[in-house]
Amino acid sequence: MFLAGAAATATAATYPVWGSALSPNAKAAPPTCELALENKSLPGTVHAYVTGHEQGTNRWVLLKPGGGVYYPESPSAPQTPLPVDCAIPLPAAGAGPVVLTLPQMFGARVYFVRDSKLDFFVNPGPSLVEPAFATPADPNYSRVWAFAEFTFNPVQLFANISYVDLVTGIPIGLTLTGDATHTVAPLPGGALEKIADGLTEQAARDGQPWDKLVVRGSDGKVLRVISPQNHMAPFFDRPNEMPFRDAFDSYIDRVWEKYRSEDLRIDLQGGRGVRTGRVSGDVLTFTGGHTFAKPTSKDIFTCNHGPFANNPDDPDDKKGLLARLAAAFNRTTLLTHPDQPNGPTAGDYYKDAATNHWSRIVHANTPIGYAFPYDDVRPDGQPDVSGAAHDGNPRRFTLTVGS
């Protein structure tokens, strides 16, 4: 779902991430590129899995450890164990990479797991059931694993180190080599524990259940931290029990009141102009006629619900407004900067008491990486904080584990 959201953002809403993504000399991406998987420093064993949808056919596909691909067949019953072992063993720490041929695929992930393997299942369709990090009943729940996301299509390879869903003790680094070299640094050593401590401290300050985002193993050590949107998922149909249901309420009310009498100006960037918005009743209306109902905390955390629902059929301008408005809410810059996204800089983000403290704490302890789905929105001329890498002529896509 995140890749679908990122792609929708990128094609129409985030500049310059995809506005300048094509390599200047590339007319079309190659049909394959090298995929290098390397354990830089983790002790013990590490296995990888590569999953996604095959470009052109939409079929589920997994890379096989000896080369080639595996297409799951539709089983007779749900939750049928994947019949083929697609675990790719990585050489020991410091021994160099294993290199495979990567075909074009979208909505794809590269999973890494330490000192174990992962259990995948297949539902009729077929539909691949991937590991669930927020479901204690999932057989993978107590294992140490993480993933990176990518889409490799006829236009380019787009990849990112994402903390939208979770942060774990497996630091993943990324290098994409094509017409240029794009590098994204891994999680620093000790960052997971610092993020867990920060969430616990924030819970003590504001009474919101940030500490409940910390998942510990049977030994009491931090296993992973999960984002608010995932912590809320089981409670979506029971609003009286939903954690974080009121986290942004005061901020939303103040924003709506401010822009009843002032203009909110959102630059679509890339030469597409500025749209001006005002609130009337509970609706924010921009020049051009695009409207947004008053959001809830759930809408802001997920960036894909209510007025922020990602509708592929929406006009490009509406998608551009949605991405920038959702980003400004998560970063709580709307009260201080009526010009978005080109008014504030990263130093202005997360200053309000009612902010996305998950994103604030993650960014305080990681060099770069998505902390919410529209984290690639950035002011013109400012550094990218999302850690997205893209190239229209990819030759080698390298993922490493270890700080």
Coordinates of C-alpha atoms in Angstrom, one line a residue, residues 32 46 57-58 77 82 134 138 169 175 179 195 219 248 267 287 293 302 305 327 348 375 386:
T32 CA 16.8 -6.3 -15.8
V46 CA 21.1 -13.4 7.5
T57 CA 1.6 -9.5 -15.9
N58 CA 0.8 -8.3 -12.3
A77 CA -7.2 -23.2 0.9
L82 CA 4.6 -21.2 0.4
A134 CA 2.0 -5.9 14.3
D138 CA 1.8 -14.2 13.0
G169 CA 17.4 -3.8 14.7
T175 CA 23.1 2.2 -3.2
D179 CA 23.5 7.2 -14.8
I195 CA 13.7 5.8 19.3
D219 CA 14.2 -11.1 26.8
F248 CA -4.2 16.0 16.3
D267 CA 2.8 25.7 -4.3
T287 CA -8.6 28.0 -6.3
A293 CA -13.1 18.2 4.4
T302 CA -2.4 7.3 7.6
H305 CA -8.1 8.1 4.6
A327 CA 2.9 16.6 4.9
D348 CA 10.6 24.3 11.6
D375 CA 7.9 12.6 3.6
S386 CA 13.0 10.8 2.7

